Amino acid sequence: MMETQLAAVVLAAGQGTRLKSKRPKVLHPLAGRPLAAWPLDCARQLGCAPTVLVTGYGAEQVEAALAATGVDFVRQPEQLGTGHALLCARPVLEDFRGTLLLLCGDVPLLRLETLRRLLQLHRDRQAAVTVLTAELDDPYGYGRIVRVGNQVEGIVEEKDASAEQRRIREINTGIYLFEVPFVFEALTGVGCDNAQGEYYLTDVVAVARRAGRTVCALATGDADEAMGINDRVQLAAAEAIMRRRINTMHLRNGVSILDPETTYIEAGVEIGADTTLLPGTILRGATIIGSDCAIGPHVTIDACRVADRVNIKAGSVLAESDIGPGTDIGPMAHLRPGTRLAGENKIGNFVETKKAEIGFGSKASHLTYLGDCELGSGVNIGCGTITCNYDGVNKHRTVIEDNVFVGSDTQFVAPVRIGRDSLIGAGSTITRDVPPESLALSRAEQKVVEGWVRRRKTKK
Ligand code: UD1
Ligand code: CA
């Protein structure tokens, strides 16, 4: 027998036809994470072991996408109903004795605190089944909670309900705690004689009552938690709710958000206090932002580390980059993967960087491309500088050592190395290495023909 008292099964075999998508429903993203990752995260935080995900439609895709979560997968070859889906997990739970948390892969807004309360009630009452319910103004489509007096006696699906039962506003969220092995024994007796011809997990409630077992129900005060995602309208609504929750959390942590309705922060992003986010800012992936930064408007940052006191101005796009403290970026800068700024840098308007390692205090203020390069500290890159890193077949590196001054409109034809304290004259095409403290200049000498224009005019 296992030591653990709590296991979890997450149902995710359904196709989600109404999403009209090639992608399985539970892989559609909510605040940057697949839908199923949300209930799986609840199970993990409650210490459930094992946690079993029941897959079916698009099983291979779902399992590949969620492999890193470390959960066990079982397949439900045919979607014969929620009761059948749980039975598919039975072999994995053969040795398990204790309480089973049943979650749905498409109910992502459920809160951990609610599950803790559910667990508390279940244990206090020594229940065989405890169901999480919600009061909805419009309960259409959900299973209804049928009570006699205060006691839950059963759950009846919309399609099987009488006109009177359809008026019940307390609905089944599809979230339960069950005692194992009781629930599996109960399920083996459940048939599929109903409007959908499915094996209903909900029938376990009536079986438990007939067997004289305790059935409890906890009503969540927040109907949003019960929201199941069946189509893209609900997905967008859930996204808005999750966005508000995430933004509220950051606001409470000391982040200023000028307009929370137009600021999009994915789950897992970290932001330091006294940072200000302006409208249209999108922070995604494993992004970590320091304190006292100003970001936006309309800035997108994906999987970046941004240190303290960084100012990222309008229209800039950053991905997989590391930004040192006190740096100024944008407006309209494009920092592509592998950009590493040491600190106190300036990357100005229309500057693009890629695999660029840039030392402390170095600046590229305007209209520049820096790719596959390494810059020391105190380097000044003039307007219109280009590292010509690609010869059509291979990429080559440009190295510019400390305190080099690069005049405007310079091209570095890589591979090339510029020694420290050198000066590159404006308009140069640099094809050979430059030793330290040198002047390099490669433009054609200027020709002046005096009076040329005047003579041309008189000729006409
Ligand atoms: C189910 C409940 C209903 C409840 C509602 C809450 C039953 C019979 N009904 O209805 O009382 O109000 O959820 O959202 O349980 N799934 C499988 N295999 C299957 C069928 C479903 O894995 O064979 C999974 C789905 O992927 C989904 C979850 O179970 O994650 C719920 O299935 P769904 O078809 O959406 O159930 P509802 O009809 O909405
Ligand atoms: Ca259904």
PDB file of N, CA, C and O in Angstrom, residues 368-416:
ATOM      1  N   THR A 368      20.678  50.323 -36.743  1.00  0.00           N
ATOM      2  CA  THR A 368      21.873  49.483 -36.764  1.00  0.00           C
ATOM      3  C   THR A 368      21.497  48.013 -36.699  1.00  0.00           C
ATOM      4  O   THR A 368      20.476  47.658 -36.118  1.00  0.00           O
ATOM      5  N   TYR A 369      22.314  47.154 -37.329  1.00  0.00           N
ATOM      6  CA  TYR A 369      22.151  45.712 -37.149  1.00  0.00           C
ATOM      7  C   TYR A 369      23.411  45.133 -36.527  1.00  0.00           C
ATOM      8  O   TYR A 369      24.504  45.250 -37.085  1.00  0.00           O
ATOM      9  N   LEU A 370      23.244  44.498 -35.371  1.00  0.00           N
ATOM     10  CA  LEU A 370      24.369  43.859 -34.689  1.00  0.00           C
ATOM     11  C   LEU A 370      24.031  42.383 -34.508  1.00  0.00           C
ATOM     12  O   LEU A 370      23.229  42.021 -33.641  1.00  0.00           O
ATOM     13  N   GLY A 371      24.632  41.526 -35.366  1.00  0.00           N
ATOM     14  CA  GLY A 371      24.350  40.093 -35.278  1.00  0.00           C
ATOM     15  C   GLY A 371      25.634  39.312 -35.187  1.00  0.00           C
ATOM     16  O   GLY A 371      26.637  39.686 -35.794  1.00  0.00           O
ATOM     17  N   ASP A 372      25.629  38.213 -34.421  1.00  0.00           N
ATOM     18  CA  ASP A 372      26.801  37.355 -34.243  1.00  0.00           C
ATOM     19  C   ASP A 372      28.030  38.184 -33.889  1.00  0.00           C
ATOM     20  O   ASP A 372      29.059  38.114 -34.566  1.00  0.00           O
ATOM     21  N   CYS A 373      27.899  38.939 -32.835  1.00  0.00           N
ATOM     22  CA  CYS A 373      29.011  39.826 -32.509  1.00  0.00           C
ATOM     23  C   CYS A 373      29.257  39.923 -31.009  1.00  0.00           C
ATOM     24  O   CYS A 373      28.416  39.536 -30.203  1.00  0.00           O
ATOM     25  N   GLU A 374      30.443  40.428 -30.706  1.00  0.00           N
ATOM     26  CA  GLU A 374      30.815  40.632 -29.318  1.00  0.00           C
ATOM     27  C   GLU A 374      31.389  42.035 -29.224  1.00  0.00           C
ATOM     28  O   GLU A 374      32.330  42.369 -29.945  1.00  0.00           O
ATOM     29  N   LEU A 375      30.801  42.840 -28.365  1.00  0.00           N
ATOM     30  CA  LEU A 375      31.279  44.211 -28.176  1.00  0.00           C
ATOM     31  C   LEU A 375      31.797  44.335 -26.747  1.00  0.00           C
ATOM     32  O   LEU A 375      31.145  43.867 -25.808  1.00  0.00           O
ATOM     33  N   GLY A 376      32.937  44.989 -26.596  1.00  0.00           N
ATOM     34  CA  GLY A 376      33.454  45.243 -25.259  1.00  0.00           C
ATOM     35  C   GLY A 376      32.648  46.330 -24.572  1.00  0.00           C
ATOM     36  O   GLY A 376      31.541  46.656 -24.991  1.00  0.00           O
ATOM     37  N   SER A 377      33.259  46.941 -23.537  1.00  0.00           N
ATOM     38  CA  SER A 377      32.553  48.007 -22.836  1.00  0.00           C
ATOM     39  C   SER A 377      32.934  49.347 -23.450  1.00  0.00           C
ATOM     40  O   SER A 377      33.973  49.489 -24.104  1.00  0.00           O
ATOM     41  N   GLY A 378      32.070  50.334 -23.274  1.00  0.00           N
ATOM     42  CA  GLY A 378      32.331  51.691 -23.724  1.00  0.00           C
ATOM     43  C   GLY A 378      32.415  51.840 -25.230  1.00  0.00           C
ATOM     44  O   GLY A 378      33.019  52.794 -25.732  1.00  0.00           O
ATOM     45  N   VAL A 379      31.817  50.943 -25.960  1.00  0.00           N
ATOM     46  CA  VAL A 379      31.853  51.027 -27.426  1.00  0.00           C
ATOM     47  C   VAL A 379      30.728  51.944 -27.887  1.00  0.00           C
ATOM     48  O   VAL A 379      29.617  51.897 -27.363  1.00  0.00           O
ATOM     49  N   ASN A 380      31.011  52.793 -28.870  1.00  0.00           N
ATOM     50  CA  ASN A 380      29.959  53.627 -29.446  1.00  0.00           C
ATOM     51  C   ASN A 380      29.762  53.231 -30.911  1.00  0.00           C
ATOM     52  O   ASN A 380      30.690  53.325 -31.723  1.00  0.00           O
ATOM     53  N   ILE A 381      28.563  52.778 -31.224  1.00  0.00           N
ATOM     54  CA  ILE A 381      28.257  52.348 -32.586  1.00  0.00           C
ATOM     55  C   ILE A 381      27.462  53.462 -33.256  1.00  0.00           C
ATOM     56  O   ILE A 381      26.372  53.808 -32.806  1.00  0.00           O
ATOM     57  N   GLY A 382      28.002  54.008 -34.335  1.00  0.00           N
ATOM     58  CA  GLY A 382      27.335  55.113 -35.019  1.00  0.00           C
ATOM     59  C   GLY A 382      26.113  54.661 -35.786  1.00  0.00           C
ATOM     60  O   GLY A 382      25.931  53.477 -36.090  1.00  0.00           O
ATOM     61  N   CYS A 383      25.302  55.627 -36.153  1.00  0.00           N
ATOM     62  CA  CYS A 383      24.049  55.396 -36.878  1.00  0.00           C
ATOM     63  C   CYS A 383      24.313  54.643 -38.184  1.00  0.00           C
ATOM     64  O   CYS A 383      25.232  54.968 -38.920  1.00  0.00           O
ATOM     65  N   GLY A 384      23.502  53.627 -38.445  1.00  0.00           N
ATOM     66  CA  GLY A 384      23.608  52.947 -39.724  1.00  0.00           C
ATOM     67  C   GLY A 384      24.724  51.927 -39.816  1.00  0.00           C
ATOM     68  O   GLY A 384      25.133  51.559 -40.912  1.00  0.00           O
ATOM     69  N   THR A 385      25.196  51.444 -38.686  1.00  0.00           N
ATOM     70  CA  THR A 385      26.262  50.429 -38.692  1.00  0.00           C
ATOM     71  C   THR A 385      25.655  49.044 -38.923  1.00  0.00           C
ATOM     72  O   THR A 385      24.582  48.730 -38.402  1.00  0.00           O
ATOM     73  N   ILE A 386      26.368  48.229 -39.698  1.00  0.00           N
ATOM     74  CA  ILE A 386      25.875  46.882 -39.990  1.00  0.00           C
ATOM     75  C   ILE A 386      26.992  45.870 -39.795  1.00  0.00           C
ATOM     76  O   ILE A 386      28.093  46.042 -40.328  1.00  0.00           O
ATOM     77  N   THR A 387      26.718  44.806 -39.051  1.00  0.00           N
ATOM     78  CA  THR A 387      27.636  43.667 -39.060  1.00  0.00           C
ATOM     79  C   THR A 387      27.162  42.764 -40.192  1.00  0.00           C
ATOM     80  O   THR A 387      26.056  42.233 -40.157  1.00  0.00           O
ATOM     81  N   CYS A 388      28.003  42.607 -41.209  1.00  0.00           N
ATOM     82  CA  CYS A 388      27.652  41.750 -42.343  1.00  0.00           C
ATOM     83  C   CYS A 388      28.090  40.347 -41.946  1.00  0.00           C
ATOM     84  O   CYS A 388      29.225  39.952 -42.175  1.00  0.00           O
ATOM     85  N   ASN A 389      27.177  39.633 -41.301  1.00  0.00           N
ATOM     86  CA  ASN A 389      27.549  38.371 -40.656  1.00  0.00           C
ATOM     87  C   ASN A 389      27.336  37.165 -41.535  1.00  0.00           C
ATOM     88  O   ASN A 389      27.817  36.083 -41.246  1.00  0.00           O
ATOM     89  N   TYR A 390      26.656  37.336 -42.647  1.00  0.00           N
ATOM     90  CA  TYR A 390      26.215  36.183 -43.429  1.00  0.00           C
ATOM     91  C   TYR A 390      26.755  36.282 -44.845  1.00  0.00           C
ATOM     92  O   TYR A 390      26.536  37.283 -45.541  1.00  0.00           O
ATOM     93  N   ASP A 391      27.488  35.260 -45.275  1.00  0.00           N
ATOM     94  CA  ASP A 391      28.042  35.294 -46.632  1.00  0.00           C
ATOM     95  C   ASP A 391      27.189  34.491 -47.607  1.00  0.00           C
ATOM     96  O   ASP A 391      27.620  34.155 -48.700  1.00  0.00           O
ATOM     97  N   GLY A 392      25.991  34.163 -47.164  1.00  0.00           N
ATOM     98  CA  GLY A 392      25.094  33.378 -48.015  1.00  0.00           C
ATOM     99  C   GLY A 392      25.124  31.913 -47.666  1.00  0.00           C
ATOM    100  O   GLY A 392      24.212  31.162 -48.007  1.00  0.00           O
ATOM    101  N   VAL A 393      26.197  31.475 -46.984  1.00  0.00           N
ATOM    102  CA  VAL A 393      26.314  30.071 -46.578  1.00  0.00           C
ATOM    103  C   VAL A 393      26.513  29.993 -45.062  1.00  0.00           C
ATOM    104  O   VAL A 393      25.769  29.317 -44.355  1.00  0.00           O
ATOM    105  N   ASN A 394      27.502  30.710 -44.568  1.00  0.00           N
ATOM    106  CA  ASN A 394      27.832  30.634 -43.147  1.00  0.00           C
ATOM    107  C   ASN A 394      27.687  31.984 -42.451  1.00  0.00           C
ATOM    108  O   ASN A 394      27.716  33.030 -43.088  1.00  0.00           O
ATOM    109  N   LYS A 395      27.546  31.903 -41.109  1.00  0.00           N
ATOM    110  CA  LYS A 395      27.509  33.115 -40.283  1.00  0.00           C
ATOM    111  C   LYS A 395      28.900  33.326 -39.693  1.00  0.00           C
ATOM    112  O   LYS A 395      29.565  32.374 -39.308  1.00  0.00           O
ATOM    113  N   HIS A 396      29.355  34.568 -39.646  1.00  0.00           N
ATOM    114  CA  HIS A 396      30.672  34.884 -39.095  1.00  0.00           C
ATOM    115  C   HIS A 396      30.558  35.944 -38.015  1.00  0.00           C
ATOM    116  O   HIS A 396      29.633  36.741 -38.019  1.00  0.00           O
ATOM    117  N   ARG A 397      31.573  35.961 -37.118  1.00  0.00           N
ATOM    118  CA  ARG A 397      31.520  36.849 -35.954  1.00  0.00           C
ATOM    119  C   ARG A 397      32.299  38.149 -36.174  1.00  0.00           C
ATOM    120  O   ARG A 397      33.362  38.168 -36.801  1.00  0.00           O
ATOM    121  N   THR A 398      31.761  39.183 -35.573  1.00  0.00           N
ATOM    122  CA  THR A 398      32.457  40.462 -35.496  1.00  0.00           C
ATOM    123  C   THR A 398      32.809  40.685 -34.021  1.00  0.00           C
ATOM    124  O   THR A 398      31.948  40.536 -33.165  1.00  0.00           O
ATOM    125  N   VAL A 399      34.090  41.024 -33.756  1.00  0.00           N
ATOM    126  CA  VAL A 399      34.488  41.331 -32.385  1.00  0.00           C
ATOM    127  C   VAL A 399      34.966  42.775 -32.346  1.00  0.00           C
ATOM    128  O   VAL A 399      35.828  43.175 -33.138  1.00  0.00           O
ATOM    129  N   ILE A 400      34.400  43.561 -31.455  1.00  0.00           N
ATOM    130  CA  ILE A 400      34.792  44.961 -31.301  1.00  0.00           C
ATOM    131  C   ILE A 400      35.191  45.154 -29.846  1.00  0.00           C
ATOM    132  O   ILE A 400      34.355  45.001 -28.945  1.00  0.00           O
ATOM    133  N   GLU A 401      36.462  45.452 -29.633  1.00  0.00           N
ATOM    134  CA  GLU A 401      36.964  45.517 -28.255  1.00  0.00           C
ATOM    135  C   GLU A 401      36.585  46.821 -27.560  1.00  0.00           C
ATOM    136  O   GLU A 401      35.976  47.718 -28.167  1.00  0.00           O
ATOM    137  N   ASP A 402      37.005  46.963 -26.296  1.00  0.00           N
ATOM    138  CA  ASP A 402      36.588  48.092 -25.452  1.00  0.00           C
ATOM    139  C   ASP A 402      36.874  49.451 -26.096  1.00  0.00           C
ATOM    140  O   ASP A 402      37.903  49.655 -26.750  1.00  0.00           O
ATOM    141  N   ASN A 403      35.986  50.384 -25.846  1.00  0.00           N
ATOM    142  CA  ASN A 403      36.160  51.806 -26.160  1.00  0.00           C
ATOM    143  C   ASN A 403      36.414  52.109 -27.634  1.00  0.00           C
ATOM    144  O   ASN A 403      37.018  53.132 -27.964  1.00  0.00           O
ATOM    145  N   VAL A 404      35.951  51.237 -28.514  1.00  0.00           N
ATOM    146  CA  VAL A 404      36.059  51.540 -29.942  1.00  0.00           C
ATOM    147  C   VAL A 404      34.966  52.540 -30.307  1.00  0.00           C
ATOM    148  O   VAL A 404      33.837  52.450 -29.813  1.00  0.00           O
ATOM    149  N   PHE A 405      35.304  53.500 -31.161  1.00  0.00           N
ATOM    150  CA  PHE A 405      34.316  54.443 -31.665  1.00  0.00           C
ATOM    151  C   PHE A 405      34.075  54.138 -33.136  1.00  0.00           C
ATOM    152  O   PHE A 405      34.998  54.190 -33.942  1.00  0.00           O
ATOM    153  N   VAL A 406      32.828  53.790 -33.455  1.00  0.00           N
ATOM    154  CA  VAL A 406      32.508  53.421 -34.829  1.00  0.00           C
ATOM    155  C   VAL A 406      31.719  54.567 -35.454  1.00  0.00           C
ATOM    156  O   VAL A 406      30.627  54.906 -34.983  1.00  0.00           O
ATOM    157  N   GLY A 407      32.268  55.163 -36.507  1.00  0.00           N
ATOM    158  CA  GLY A 407      31.561  56.244 -37.194  1.00  0.00           C
ATOM    159  C   GLY A 407      30.330  55.724 -37.908  1.00  0.00           C
ATOM    160  O   GLY A 407      30.197  54.524 -38.173  1.00  0.00           O
ATOM    161  N   SER A 408      29.450  56.647 -38.282  1.00  0.00           N
ATOM    162  CA  SER A 408      28.171  56.269 -38.896  1.00  0.00           C
ATOM    163  C   SER A 408      28.384  55.548 -40.229  1.00  0.00           C
ATOM    164  O   SER A 408      29.404  55.724 -40.880  1.00  0.00           O
ATOM    165  N   ASP A 409      27.378  54.751 -40.587  1.00  0.00           N
ATOM    166  CA  ASP A 409      27.359  54.082 -41.890  1.00  0.00           C
ATOM    167  C   ASP A 409      28.605  53.223 -42.109  1.00  0.00           C
ATOM    168  O   ASP A 409      29.262  53.313 -43.141  1.00  0.00           O
ATOM    169  N   THR A 410      28.893  52.393 -41.137  1.00  0.00           N
ATOM    170  CA  THR A 410      30.038  51.483 -41.259  1.00  0.00           C
ATOM    171  C   THR A 410      29.514  50.059 -41.443  1.00  0.00           C
ATOM    172  O   THR A 410      28.539  49.666 -40.809  1.00  0.00           O
ATOM    173  N   GLN A 411      30.181  49.306 -42.312  1.00  0.00           N
ATOM    174  CA  GLN A 411      29.868  47.877 -42.439  1.00  0.00           C
ATOM    175  C   GLN A 411      31.085  47.079 -41.976  1.00  0.00           C
ATOM    176  O   GLN A 411      32.210  47.370 -42.400  1.00  0.00           O
ATOM    177  N   PHE A 412      30.829  46.094 -41.125  1.00  0.00           N
ATOM    178  CA  PHE A 412      31.886  45.158 -40.720  1.00  0.00           C
ATOM    179  C   PHE A 412      31.657  43.859 -41.466  1.00  0.00           C
ATOM    180  O   PHE A 412      30.658  43.185 -41.236  1.00  0.00           O
ATOM    181  N   VAL A 413      32.557  43.514 -42.373  1.00  0.00           N
ATOM    182  CA  VAL A 413      32.384  42.274 -43.122  1.00  0.00           C
ATOM    183  C   VAL A 413      33.081  41.157 -42.333  1.00  0.00           C
ATOM    184  O   VAL A 413      34.304  41.052 -42.328  1.00  0.00           O
ATOM    185  N   ALA A 414      32.267  40.371 -41.640  1.00  0.00           N
ATOM    186  CA  ALA A 414      32.793  39.365 -40.714  1.00  0.00           C
ATOM    187  C   ALA A 414      33.336  38.166 -41.487  1.00  0.00           C
ATOM    188  O   ALA A 414      32.902  37.913 -42.615  1.00  0.00           O
ATOM    189  N   PRO A 415      34.324  37.417 -40.912  1.00  0.00           N
ATOM    190  CA  PRO A 415      34.881  37.624 -39.571  1.00  0.00           C
ATOM    191  C   PRO A 415      35.878  38.789 -39.549  1.00  0.00           C
ATOM    192  O   PRO A 415      36.711  38.893 -40.441  1.00  0.00           O
ATOM    193  N   VAL A 416      35.743  39.588 -38.506  1.00  0.00           N
ATOM    194  CA  VAL A 416      36.642  40.730 -38.385  1.00  0.00           C
ATOM    195  C   VAL A 416      36.756  41.117 -36.909  1.00  0.00           C
ATOM    196  O   VAL A 416      35.817  40.911 -36.135  1.00  0.00           O
TER     197      VAL A 416
END
